Amino acid sequence: MNENKPGDSQNLACVFCRKNDDCPNKYGEKKTKEKWNLTVHYYCLLMSSGIWQRGKEEEGVYGFLIEDIRKEVNRASKLKCCVCKKNGASIGCVAPRCKRSYHFPCGLQRECIFQFTGNFASFCWNHRPVQIITSNNYRESLPCTICLEFIEPIPSYNILRSPCCKNAWFHRDCLQVQAINAGVFFFRCTICSNSDIFQKEMLRMGIHIPEKDASWELEENAYQELLQHHERCDVRRCRCKEGRDYNAPDSKWEIKRCQCCGSSGTHLACSSLRSWEQNWECLECRGIIYNSGEFQKAKKHVLPNSNNVGITDCLLEESSPKLPRQSPGSQSKDLLRQGSKFRRNVSTLLIELGFQIKKKTKRLYINKANIWTSALDAFRNRNFNPSYAIEVAYVIENDNFGSEHPGSKQEFLSLLMQHLENSSLFEGSLSKNLSLNSQALKENLYYEAGKMLAISLVHGGPSPGFFSKTLFNCLVYGPENTQPILDDVSDFDVAQIIIRINTATTVADLKSVINECYNYLELIGCLRLITTLSDKYMLVKDILVYHVIQRVQAPFESFKQGLKTLGVLEKIQAYPEAFCSILCHKPESLSAKILSDLFTVHTLPDVKALGFWNSYLQAVEDGKSTTTMEDILIFATGCSSIPPAGFKPTPSIECLHVDFPVGNKCNNCLAIPVTNTYKEFQENMDFTIRNTLKLEKEESSHYIGH
């Protein structure tokens, strides 16, 4: 094994599943590291429950360190596969209380689902997610839209339906092969070409979509013929003295191609075209359009200020349904592949940071009525380590019996972020900047706030979503490279001074304002000699920089140090575009579709109850219920929005023979009642959710806002 022997690797067995099969479509690429006498299937490695990618992509095997792989193999050697009954089962079902473990090939054999996204969850055959359809109107077989073989249109493990086109059905194997060939940038619905909704559903159902270019994109000069375009004037009488092949962009001698076929052209001047935006069709295409009857239909639309419009004029004036203008010679393979750049998703970045979290658990004792003080005490405890897994226990203040009950980590972090947003550490209405609070600075609370934000992001809590662009730019690019705006000023008096200076129309008016504000400008060091009216712009800039940046320099540096916890600040600075979406913007509003996709059905579904559940979500979205989408999510998980890193464990639905719904925030599980009528279902859901949340708010209302 000391020498490279390419032929031998095919006969080597994977250290996880003990199979020597080399089938990339089923098990992922087979990788052999002869130096360490190690062979693994990529999917066996990726889906193993006790390992994470701690190295860079080029280290170890796909970033999984050799020492970690050996530890995982050793851990798995003690676990028996519930399918083949042999040891080495490295993959476990993520469903709560499910103890099944299995090898990756054995899981495929028993139709388990492996999700190649998020936390790379695995579900056994009893707990796997399913596709639910309210009714089946298809009485006959339908073709798989990829291989065209006829299949029964009933969702199952091997048969999947498109989430965006209800008449599109696929074999699982067909979808998987297409996904591997197309990659994340070209894998889409074969009917409507939707990619976002389609990919999300396919990932949920266990289709692996590799983050790579499509196989046809990797071929040398694959699109060379598409880069060639027609550049010749083909009209009967060409007026250009330089000849039919002459093309001068941005002039009357620029060549315009036929908007229908693209294989004929004209100089703008040769067809009396006044601008590039006007449409032009060659004689052949014009004849087809006229004879097809489409043109006569178009004449029914009255054009403004035109009573007598001829055929030629109509064709020239009507707006083009084709692509916008592209200057000749500007097309290239890169333009044909717009959007194919690899972009880091913020959830992926946070999951990477989450790999630092150790298995060791630290229990935090939290009083929900005093979240801030409880969190400060817990995070300042000398035994607290941000890289330890967090476990929450709720306690009641002044409880002589010392009772405690399990709490939801995500609910705790959500309540903490709500308090932080409304605390005196920040100022502003919606987009907030740091305030200057001398007592908070003395108590080092700005550092603690940054630390809490970092912990929340990495440990699966919600994002703040209230940073101003100015605060964000200061963190990413530095205060010296950031220019504040008037909206960053929350002090009314200071804002009025800036407005008065900015709206001064004469030098005399400007000097008058400065004289009135002399003491303030002298105090902040912004007095300057005024000689021209344009000096007001530099003065306004100086005031903004002082008030928004220089005044809070000490709180900013302390807050910045806190954000360095678990390497969060460094990640923000490396990927500012990704983090701006969660730090400066609130999460998207929840919809019936989002919640329906979010909750996985873990138990054998009661079709009637699930139908009521989907109808209830739609009623809530349409405003026909007293609850909101956010209320439902809070009731089940403790969070009003989906955390950037996703929920762990995945939110699930259970159908129980109970009168009222039950929310288990520790497991993100919602038990919905089985009722005889939808009206009874909705009333029970509304009553329980509304009153539960009302009670929780009353318990903590005396503290919120303090």
XYZ file of C-alpha atoms in Angstrom:
706
model
C 0.000 0.000 0.000
C 3.009 2.302 -0.108
C 2.786 2.739 -3.881
C -0.054 4.055 -5.972
C -1.809 1.163 -7.710
C -4.869 2.598 -9.426
C -6.288 -0.802 -10.302
C -6.205 -1.989 -6.714
C -8.500 0.742 -5.322
C -11.538 -0.822 -6.999
C -11.105 -3.952 -4.879
C -10.692 -2.105 -1.571
C -13.638 -2.015 0.825
C -15.074 1.164 2.337
C -14.129 1.387 6.023
C -17.734 2.254 6.915
C -19.979 -0.061 4.887
C -17.333 -2.745 4.096
C -18.435 -2.838 0.437
C -15.974 -2.535 -2.434
C -18.591 -1.267 -4.923
C -17.511 1.768 -6.948
C -20.840 3.364 -7.882
C -20.730 7.191 -7.605
C -24.445 7.622 -8.333
C -25.395 5.429 -5.344
C -22.582 5.795 -2.819
C -20.698 8.886 -3.984
C -17.127 8.936 -5.192
C -14.909 6.191 -3.819
C -11.737 7.677 -2.374
C -8.598 5.779 -1.368
C -5.805 7.271 0.738
C -3.057 4.687 0.364
C -0.767 6.535 2.751
C -3.193 5.787 5.588
C -4.564 2.518 4.168
C -8.014 4.086 4.023
C -10.895 3.758 1.529
C -14.275 5.458 1.912
C -17.415 6.137 -0.066
C -18.160 9.867 -0.025
C -21.804 9.398 1.041
C -20.882 6.907 3.786
C -18.487 9.506 5.169
C -20.800 12.492 4.697
C -23.844 10.930 6.370
C -22.045 9.388 9.368
C -23.593 10.792 12.539
C -20.502 11.367 14.673
C -18.126 13.208 12.363
C -17.876 16.707 10.942
C -15.650 18.509 8.484
C -12.981 20.203 10.585
C -10.344 20.639 7.908
C -10.049 22.511 4.648
C -11.323 20.896 1.462
C -7.891 19.666 0.471
C -7.115 18.169 3.906
C -7.785 14.526 4.732
C -10.732 13.223 2.684
C -12.909 16.104 1.444
C -11.975 18.101 4.555
C -12.685 15.244 6.994
C -9.474 14.689 8.946
C -7.988 11.187 8.976
C -7.932 11.080 12.782
C -11.647 11.969 12.892
C -12.478 9.275 10.344
C -10.679 6.648 12.415
C -12.519 7.789 15.568
C -15.846 7.544 13.749
C -15.013 4.073 12.429
C -14.135 3.034 15.974
C -17.421 4.473 17.291
C -19.432 2.737 14.570
C -17.726 -0.590 15.218
C -19.708 -0.816 18.453
C -23.068 -0.248 16.740
C -25.022 -3.032 15.033
C -26.854 -2.354 11.775
C -30.570 -3.006 12.178
C -30.719 -4.219 8.550
C -27.774 -6.580 8.005
C -27.137 -7.180 11.763
C -23.395 -6.485 11.299
C -21.350 -3.960 13.253
C -20.130 -0.649 11.826
C -23.475 1.163 11.537
C -22.280 4.775 11.521
C -25.608 6.400 10.571
C -28.527 6.904 12.940
C -32.096 8.092 12.471
C -32.565 11.655 13.741
C -36.187 11.141 14.821
C -36.584 11.627 18.595
C -36.363 8.398 20.561
C -35.538 6.322 17.469
C -32.561 4.043 18.122
C -32.076 2.590 14.620
C -28.558 2.617 13.158
C -27.502 1.329 9.749
C -24.863 1.374 7.025
C -25.464 3.741 4.117
C -26.060 0.937 1.538
C -28.337 -0.873 3.998
C -30.279 2.348 4.500
C -30.758 2.655 0.741
C -31.909 -0.953 0.626
C -34.574 -0.292 3.303
C -35.573 2.997 1.621
C -34.239 5.356 4.268
C -33.928 9.020 3.307
C -30.646 10.901 3.569
C -30.832 14.695 3.327
C -27.729 16.159 1.714
C -28.300 19.614 3.171
C -28.421 21.428 6.496
C -27.314 19.034 9.220
C -27.215 16.059 6.795
C -30.041 14.323 8.616
C -30.950 10.683 8.076
C -34.427 9.172 8.532
C -35.224 5.479 8.858
C -38.070 3.840 6.922
C -40.599 4.569 9.676
C -39.738 8.237 10.188
C -38.758 9.402 6.725
C -40.482 12.514 5.288
C -43.301 11.857 2.853
C -44.983 13.829 0.090
C -48.600 14.540 0.942
C -51.184 15.274 -1.747
C -54.736 16.149 -0.820
C -56.347 14.205 -3.661
C -55.318 11.986 -6.543
C -57.127 12.880 -9.742
C -54.923 10.679 -11.905
C -56.713 7.468 -12.772
C -54.200 6.287 -15.352
C -50.464 5.927 -15.427
C -48.350 8.965 -16.274
C -44.862 9.108 -17.806
C -41.777 9.941 -15.775
C -40.858 13.296 -17.288
C -37.212 12.240 -17.504
C -37.173 8.661 -18.854
C -40.797 8.747 -20.192
C -41.587 5.291 -18.798
C -45.120 5.090 -17.379
C -45.489 5.046 -13.597
C -48.357 5.021 -11.112
C -48.845 8.647 -9.930
C -48.798 7.805 -6.229
C -46.068 9.377 -4.034
C -43.765 6.735 -2.576
C -40.084 6.286 -1.907
C -39.296 5.504 -5.552
C -41.893 7.857 -7.100
C -41.683 11.610 -6.474
C -43.855 14.470 -7.596
C -42.732 17.974 -8.525
C -43.753 20.564 -5.904
C -44.292 23.231 -8.567
C -45.976 21.218 -11.356
C -48.655 18.818 -10.131
C -48.585 16.763 -13.344
C -44.834 16.147 -13.223
C -43.765 12.780 -11.762
C -40.339 11.179 -11.581
C -38.491 8.007 -10.706
C -36.181 8.710 -7.760
C -33.274 7.129 -9.658
C -33.942 9.329 -12.706
C -33.954 12.451 -10.544
C -30.735 11.467 -8.785
C -28.859 10.885 -12.054
C -30.131 14.180 -13.447
C -29.140 16.050 -10.263
C -25.600 14.668 -10.383
C -25.212 15.637 -14.030
C -26.856 19.056 -13.747
C -25.425 20.218 -10.414
C -26.955 22.883 -8.203
C -26.955 25.579 -10.888
C -28.886 23.665 -13.568
C -31.029 21.158 -11.648
C -34.635 22.281 -12.020
C -38.172 21.154 -12.772
C -38.335 19.618 -16.245
C -41.734 21.222 -16.878
C -41.600 24.806 -15.573
C -37.819 25.167 -14.966
C -38.372 26.315 -11.370
C -35.216 25.739 -9.339
C -35.756 27.185 -5.828
C -38.941 25.372 -4.800
C -38.013 22.274 -6.787
C -34.538 21.890 -5.287
C -35.783 22.500 -1.741
C -38.343 19.703 -2.040
C -35.918 17.288 -3.685
C -33.321 17.905 -0.979
C -36.011 17.210 1.636
C -36.816 13.933 -0.093
C -33.184 12.812 -0.157
C -31.935 13.768 -3.621
C -28.263 14.748 -3.578
C -27.632 17.933 -5.584
C -23.854 18.437 -5.797
C -22.496 21.968 -5.634
C -20.722 21.833 -8.968
C -21.084 22.872 -12.571
C -23.164 20.730 -14.890
C -21.275 17.932 -16.642
C -21.871 19.558 -20.032
C -20.419 22.821 -18.711
C -17.060 21.175 -18.095
C -16.569 20.244 -21.745
C -13.914 22.320 -23.519
C -15.475 25.007 -25.792
C -18.902 23.424 -25.311
C -20.711 26.652 -26.231
C -18.339 28.016 -28.823
C -20.944 27.889 -31.586
C -23.381 29.889 -29.440
C -20.898 32.731 -29.189
C -21.048 33.311 -32.929
C -23.764 35.659 -34.098
C -24.862 37.125 -37.407
C -23.115 40.400 -38.336
C -24.157 41.300 -41.864
C -26.722 43.606 -43.412
C -29.110 41.513 -45.540
C -31.674 44.097 -46.700
C -32.164 44.487 -50.473
C -30.483 47.913 -50.638
C -27.631 48.404 -48.146
C -26.785 52.103 -47.838
C -23.490 51.664 -45.977
C -20.505 52.814 -48.041
C -18.225 50.513 -46.011
C -20.149 47.438 -47.157
C -22.635 44.935 -45.745
C -20.157 43.483 -43.215
C -19.395 46.843 -41.612
C -20.590 47.121 -37.993
C -20.085 50.255 -35.884
C -21.654 49.874 -32.435
C -23.622 52.809 -30.987
C -24.074 54.430 -34.393
C -26.569 54.275 -37.239
C -24.295 51.665 -38.861
C -24.684 49.196 -35.992
C -26.107 45.874 -37.149
C -29.447 44.816 -35.703
C -30.410 41.131 -35.936
C -33.902 39.806 -36.631
C -35.669 39.461 -33.295
C -37.338 36.222 -34.415
C -34.651 34.135 -36.101
C -31.420 36.017 -35.399
C -29.992 34.778 -38.708
C -30.572 37.962 -40.719
C -29.484 41.509 -40.022
C -29.688 45.130 -41.033
C -27.866 48.377 -40.370
C -30.135 50.662 -38.357
C -29.985 53.277 -41.140
C -30.736 50.740 -43.873
C -34.152 49.955 -42.327
C -34.847 53.467 -40.999
C -34.625 52.288 -37.397
C -34.339 55.271 -35.067
C -32.861 53.325 -32.139
C -31.704 49.871 -31.138
C -34.800 49.395 -28.975
C -37.051 49.235 -32.046
C -37.934 45.760 -33.268
C -36.943 44.480 -36.674
C -37.951 41.283 -38.464
C -36.513 39.965 -41.691
C -38.858 39.508 -44.689
C -39.275 35.755 -44.095
C -40.222 36.147 -40.417
C -42.448 39.129 -41.151
C -44.363 37.047 -43.676
C -44.810 34.209 -41.196
C -46.075 36.595 -38.508
C -48.517 38.279 -40.900
C -49.886 35.071 -42.388
C -50.234 33.254 -39.064
C -53.004 35.545 -37.870
C -51.085 36.597 -34.780
C -50.560 40.024 -36.259
C -54.253 40.580 -36.922
C -54.926 39.758 -33.249
C -52.327 42.271 -32.184
C -54.087 45.017 -34.180
C -56.997 44.914 -31.725
C -54.801 46.656 -29.137
C -55.056 50.392 -29.756
C -51.718 52.175 -29.651
C -51.733 55.648 -28.072
C -51.830 58.606 -30.461
C -52.055 56.414 -33.556
C -55.233 56.139 -35.563
C -53.755 54.773 -38.775
C -50.986 52.330 -38.068
C -49.611 50.260 -40.907
C -48.019 46.844 -40.820
C -44.468 48.125 -40.845
C -45.080 50.783 -38.229
C -46.827 48.368 -35.893
C -43.976 45.915 -36.073
C -41.504 48.682 -35.399
C -43.315 50.288 -32.471
C -44.509 47.244 -30.530
C -42.273 46.480 -27.548
C -40.059 43.453 -27.935
C -40.788 40.277 -25.968
C -37.217 39.094 -26.520
C -34.068 39.595 -24.500
C -32.748 43.100 -23.808
C -30.025 44.514 -25.974
C -26.596 42.957 -25.927
C -23.773 44.860 -27.561
C -22.069 42.940 -30.382
C -19.038 41.036 -29.254
C -20.007 41.227 -25.587
C -21.373 37.693 -25.297
C -19.119 35.066 -23.848
C -19.401 31.720 -22.129
C -19.417 33.513 -18.774
C -22.466 35.532 -19.758
C -24.224 32.400 -20.952
C -23.609 30.959 -17.521
C -24.707 33.911 -15.401
C -25.478 32.872 -11.861
C -23.131 29.895 -12.015
C -20.677 31.339 -9.499
C -20.313 29.454 -6.256
C -21.945 31.509 -3.520
C -21.751 30.651 0.133
C -25.116 30.287 1.806
C -25.302 31.825 5.282
C -26.853 28.662 6.744
C -23.902 26.637 5.427
C -21.454 29.114 6.964
C -23.187 28.886 10.354
C -23.261 25.103 10.197
C -19.494 25.182 9.570
C -19.050 27.346 12.662
C -21.256 24.864 14.519
C -18.654 22.149 14.002
C -16.750 23.750 16.909
C -19.501 22.732 19.327
C -18.326 19.824 21.438
C -20.437 16.945 22.698
C -19.890 18.092 26.254
C -23.057 19.783 27.522
C -23.400 22.830 29.760
C -26.746 23.303 31.486
C -27.957 26.895 31.826
C -30.483 27.687 34.549
C -32.751 30.381 33.130
C -35.532 32.382 34.730
C -37.893 33.281 31.843
C -39.155 36.290 33.798
C -35.620 37.690 33.896
C -33.955 36.452 30.720
C -31.218 39.101 30.589
C -29.896 38.658 34.112
C -30.132 34.861 33.868
C -28.217 34.864 30.579
C -25.534 37.193 31.948
C -25.010 34.996 35.003
C -24.859 31.857 32.853
C -22.479 33.214 30.199
C -20.196 34.844 32.788
C -19.898 31.661 34.818
C -16.266 30.563 34.839
C -17.312 27.032 33.869
C -19.184 28.222 30.775
C -17.546 27.493 27.431
C -19.189 28.825 24.213
C -18.135 25.667 22.390
C -20.052 23.388 24.775
C -23.493 22.218 23.713
C -26.171 24.265 25.498
C -28.935 22.666 27.534
C -31.581 24.911 29.094
C -33.463 24.358 32.334
C -36.156 26.858 33.346
C -36.348 27.803 37.011
C -38.773 29.989 38.950
C -37.462 32.866 41.016
C -37.871 32.520 44.802
C -39.001 28.913 44.425
C -38.127 27.323 47.754
C -38.508 23.836 46.295
C -35.851 24.498 43.617
C -38.017 22.962 40.909
C -36.843 23.110 37.321
C -38.136 21.811 34.019
C -36.493 21.281 30.616
C -36.455 24.311 28.366
C -35.982 24.924 24.668
C -32.559 26.271 23.731
C -33.961 27.996 20.656
C -36.781 29.590 22.668
C -34.270 30.883 25.214
C -32.053 32.378 22.493
C -35.096 33.859 20.763
C -36.250 35.600 23.959
C -32.697 36.813 24.562
C -32.458 38.351 21.074
C -35.821 40.082 21.573
C -34.577 41.649 24.792
C -31.297 42.684 23.202
C -33.071 44.428 20.317
C -35.134 46.518 22.757
C -32.320 47.154 25.240
C -30.609 50.473 25.921
C -27.430 49.158 24.268
C -28.892 50.070 20.872
C -30.664 53.150 19.574
C -32.932 53.696 16.609
C -36.374 52.496 15.568
C -35.976 49.697 13.021
C -32.336 49.834 11.895
C -30.289 50.235 15.046
C -26.819 51.521 15.906
C -24.916 51.217 19.152
C -25.843 53.736 21.832
C -23.567 55.429 24.342
C -24.480 54.025 27.754
C -21.720 54.748 30.250
C -23.072 52.335 32.869
C -23.329 49.517 30.328
C -19.816 50.292 29.152
C -18.553 50.153 32.725
C -20.220 46.762 33.240
C -18.813 45.449 29.946
C -22.324 44.792 28.625
C -21.458 45.660 25.025
C -18.969 42.804 24.990
C -21.583 40.477 26.479
C -24.116 41.587 23.840
C -21.706 40.755 21.022
C -20.936 37.435 22.658
C -24.646 36.605 22.980
C -25.274 37.407 19.323
C -22.393 35.161 18.265
C -23.576 32.300 20.491
C -27.135 32.624 19.182
C -26.027 32.391 15.543
C -23.721 29.392 16.034
C -25.962 27.454 18.433
C -29.006 27.603 16.164
C -30.765 30.657 17.574
C -32.384 33.478 15.597
C -30.459 36.252 13.878
C -30.776 39.834 15.170
C -32.025 41.377 11.907
C -31.928 44.922 13.337
C -28.395 46.126 12.477
C -28.211 49.337 10.476
C -26.151 49.201 7.299
C -23.763 51.661 8.954
C -23.142 49.405 11.962
C -22.717 46.418 9.657
C -20.250 48.273 7.400
C -18.250 49.387 10.432
C -17.902 45.760 11.523
C -16.956 44.524 8.059
C -14.961 47.339 6.468
C -13.956 49.409 9.502
C -15.330 52.730 10.867
C -12.753 54.675 8.860
C -14.264 53.358 5.619
C -17.910 53.957 6.563
C -20.012 57.065 5.972
C -23.141 57.392 8.168
C -26.411 58.885 6.908
C -29.070 61.059 8.539
C -31.276 58.027 9.262
C -28.562 56.778 11.646
C -29.167 59.755 13.980
C -31.830 58.949 16.561
C -31.303 62.126 18.633
C -33.994 64.588 17.459
C -32.017 67.755 18.342
C -28.885 66.595 16.521
C -30.953 65.569 13.498
C -32.541 69.046 13.397
C -29.125 70.702 13.431
C -27.987 68.542 10.499
C -31.173 69.273 8.551
C -30.877 73.031 9.107
C -27.262 73.035 7.960
C -28.040 70.882 4.943
C -30.984 73.043 3.826
C -29.212 76.388 4.158
C -29.484 78.219 0.813
C -26.986 81.048 1.371
C -23.677 81.497 3.163
C -25.386 83.960 5.534
C -28.048 81.378 6.477
C -25.353 78.751 6.999
C -23.294 81.003 9.281
C -26.439 81.895 11.238
C -27.156 78.222 11.942
C -23.535 77.641 12.977
C -23.643 80.594 15.391
C -26.809 79.193 17.015
C -25.177 75.757 17.415
C -21.719 77.115 18.248
C -21.389 75.476 21.677
C -22.464 72.038 20.389
C -20.166 72.153 17.353
C -17.253 73.313 19.515
C -17.907 70.533 22.027
C -17.801 67.785 19.384
C -14.846 69.364 17.569
C -16.668 70.080 14.307
C -16.289 73.863 14.060
C -14.833 74.841 10.700
C -14.269 78.002 8.698
C -17.137 78.637 6.281
C -16.228 80.435 3.041
C -18.644 78.942 0.510
C -22.067 77.322 0.663
C -20.600 73.973 -0.358
C -18.709 73.844 2.946
C -21.955 72.721 4.563
C -21.584 69.233 3.094
C -18.243 68.635 4.805
C -19.655 70.023 8.046
C -22.636 67.634 7.904
C -20.288 64.751 7.184
C -18.144 65.640 10.227
C -21.202 65.787 12.518
C -22.496 62.431 11.271
C -19.125 60.729 11.695
C -18.780 62.072 15.218
C -22.294 61.300 16.416
C -22.697 57.843 14.853
C -19.116 56.505 14.920
C -16.603 58.440 17.014
C -18.995 59.007 19.943
C -19.540 55.256 20.381
C -16.005 54.117 19.615
C -15.514 52.459 23.020
C -18.850 50.538 22.921
C -18.098 49.532 19.322
C -14.692 48.043 20.143
C -16.163 46.146 23.096
C -19.097 44.862 21.008
C -16.692 43.848 18.244
C -14.589 41.793 20.660
C -17.707 39.974 21.849
C -18.678 39.127 18.254
C -15.325 37.368 17.823
C -16.685 34.545 20.006
C -16.505 31.237 18.088
C -15.004 33.080 15.099
C -18.285 34.752 14.102
C -16.861 38.215 13.329
C -14.140 36.740 11.116
C -16.799 34.811 9.186
C -18.913 37.967 8.785
C -15.931 39.870 7.427
C -15.092 37.035 5.016
C -18.668 36.727 3.666
C -20.368 40.125 4.166
C -23.046 39.644 1.490
C -24.284 36.429 3.087
C -24.421 37.818 6.635
C -25.951 41.166 5.661
C -29.173 39.324 4.830
C -29.627 38.098 8.417
C -28.021 40.906 10.422
C -29.655 43.876 8.667
C -32.959 42.361 7.552
C -35.782 40.575 9.329
C -36.609 37.039 8.120
C -39.155 36.642 5.353
C -42.778 36.419 6.396
C -43.989 32.905 7.021
C -46.508 31.404 4.623
C -48.634 28.274 4.556
C -46.217 26.775 2.038
C -43.155 27.499 4.197
C -44.691 25.983 7.337
C -46.062 22.996 5.452
C -42.596 22.258 4.064
C -40.905 22.941 7.399
C -42.759 20.306 9.444
C -41.913 16.700 8.668
C -44.517 13.984 9.185
C -42.774 11.466 11.444
C -45.604 9.137 12.335
C -48.024 7.159 10.189
C -50.202 10.024 8.972
C -53.879 10.357 9.649
C -54.886 11.610 6.196
C -57.955 13.436 7.486
C -56.047 15.250 10.238
C -53.250 16.204 7.847
C -55.834 17.544 5.436
C -57.270 19.657 8.262
C -53.714 20.831 9.095
C -53.070 22.049 5.545
C -56.479 23.731 5.413
C -55.778 25.389 8.756
C -52.462 26.798 7.528
C -54.203 28.259 4.495
C -56.942 29.765 6.672
C -54.328 31.400 8.917
C -52.529 32.812 5.883
C -55.819 34.189 4.515
C -56.582 35.930 7.831
C -59.528 33.665 8.652
C -58.077 32.643 12.016
C -57.278 34.465 15.252
C -53.725 33.081 15.207
C -50.799 33.904 12.925
C -48.126 31.827 11.237
C -45.633 33.126 13.777
C -47.931 32.034 16.645
C -47.980 28.475 15.307
C -44.189 28.363 15.009
C -43.702 29.823 18.508
C -46.162 27.308 19.952
C -44.243 24.386 18.422
C -40.617 25.584 18.608
C -40.401 28.738 20.728
C -39.160 30.771 17.729
C -41.152 33.257 15.670
C -38.938 32.722 12.615
C -36.760 30.013 11.123
C -33.190 30.320 12.491
C -30.510 30.895 9.821
C -28.840 27.577 10.713
C -32.194 25.766 10.673
C -33.986 23.882 13.421
C -32.380 21.000 15.247
C -34.150 18.649 15.503
C -36.251 19.198 12.396
C -39.802 20.342 13.313
C -42.237 17.458 13.079
C -45.964 16.762 13.054
C -47.723 13.992 14.976
C -51.396 13.076 14.747
C -52.668 12.096 18.198
C -56.123 11.218 19.455
C -56.264 14.241 21.728
C -58.733 17.111 21.957
C -56.206 19.937 21.755
C -52.794 20.440 20.106
C -49.614 19.965 22.118
C -46.369 21.804 21.403
C -43.078 20.257 22.531
C -40.548 23.072 22.130
C -37.640 20.923 23.285
C -38.120 18.533 20.356
C -39.772 21.023 17.958
C -42.716 18.633 17.760
C -46.338 19.636 17.209
C -49.046 17.092 18.038
C -52.256 17.983 16.230
C -55.664 16.672 17.355
C -57.677 14.100 15.439
C -61.191 15.549 15.162
C -64.329 14.667 13.229
C -64.806 18.060 11.554
C -62.529 20.833 10.336
C -64.488 23.435 12.332
C -63.710 21.582 15.554
C -60.052 21.241 14.489
C -59.676 24.990 13.857
C -61.440 26.008 17.060
C -59.247 23.714 19.165
C -56.070 24.905 17.448
C -56.976 28.603 17.788
C -58.072 28.303 21.414
C -54.979 26.404 22.590
C -52.354 28.393 20.688
C -53.876 31.782 21.518
C -54.299 31.105 25.232
C -50.935 29.383 25.664
C -49.028 32.279 24.128
C -51.133 34.814 26.044
C -50.295 33.092 29.316
C -46.581 33.000 28.488
C -46.587 36.716 27.629
C -48.322 37.600 30.892
C -45.748 35.641 32.886
C -42.857 37.620 31.420
C -44.575 40.961 30.668
C -43.319 42.592 33.856
C -39.756 42.168 32.635
C -39.918 42.776 28.868
C -38.756 46.274 28.101
C -36.934 46.870 31.380
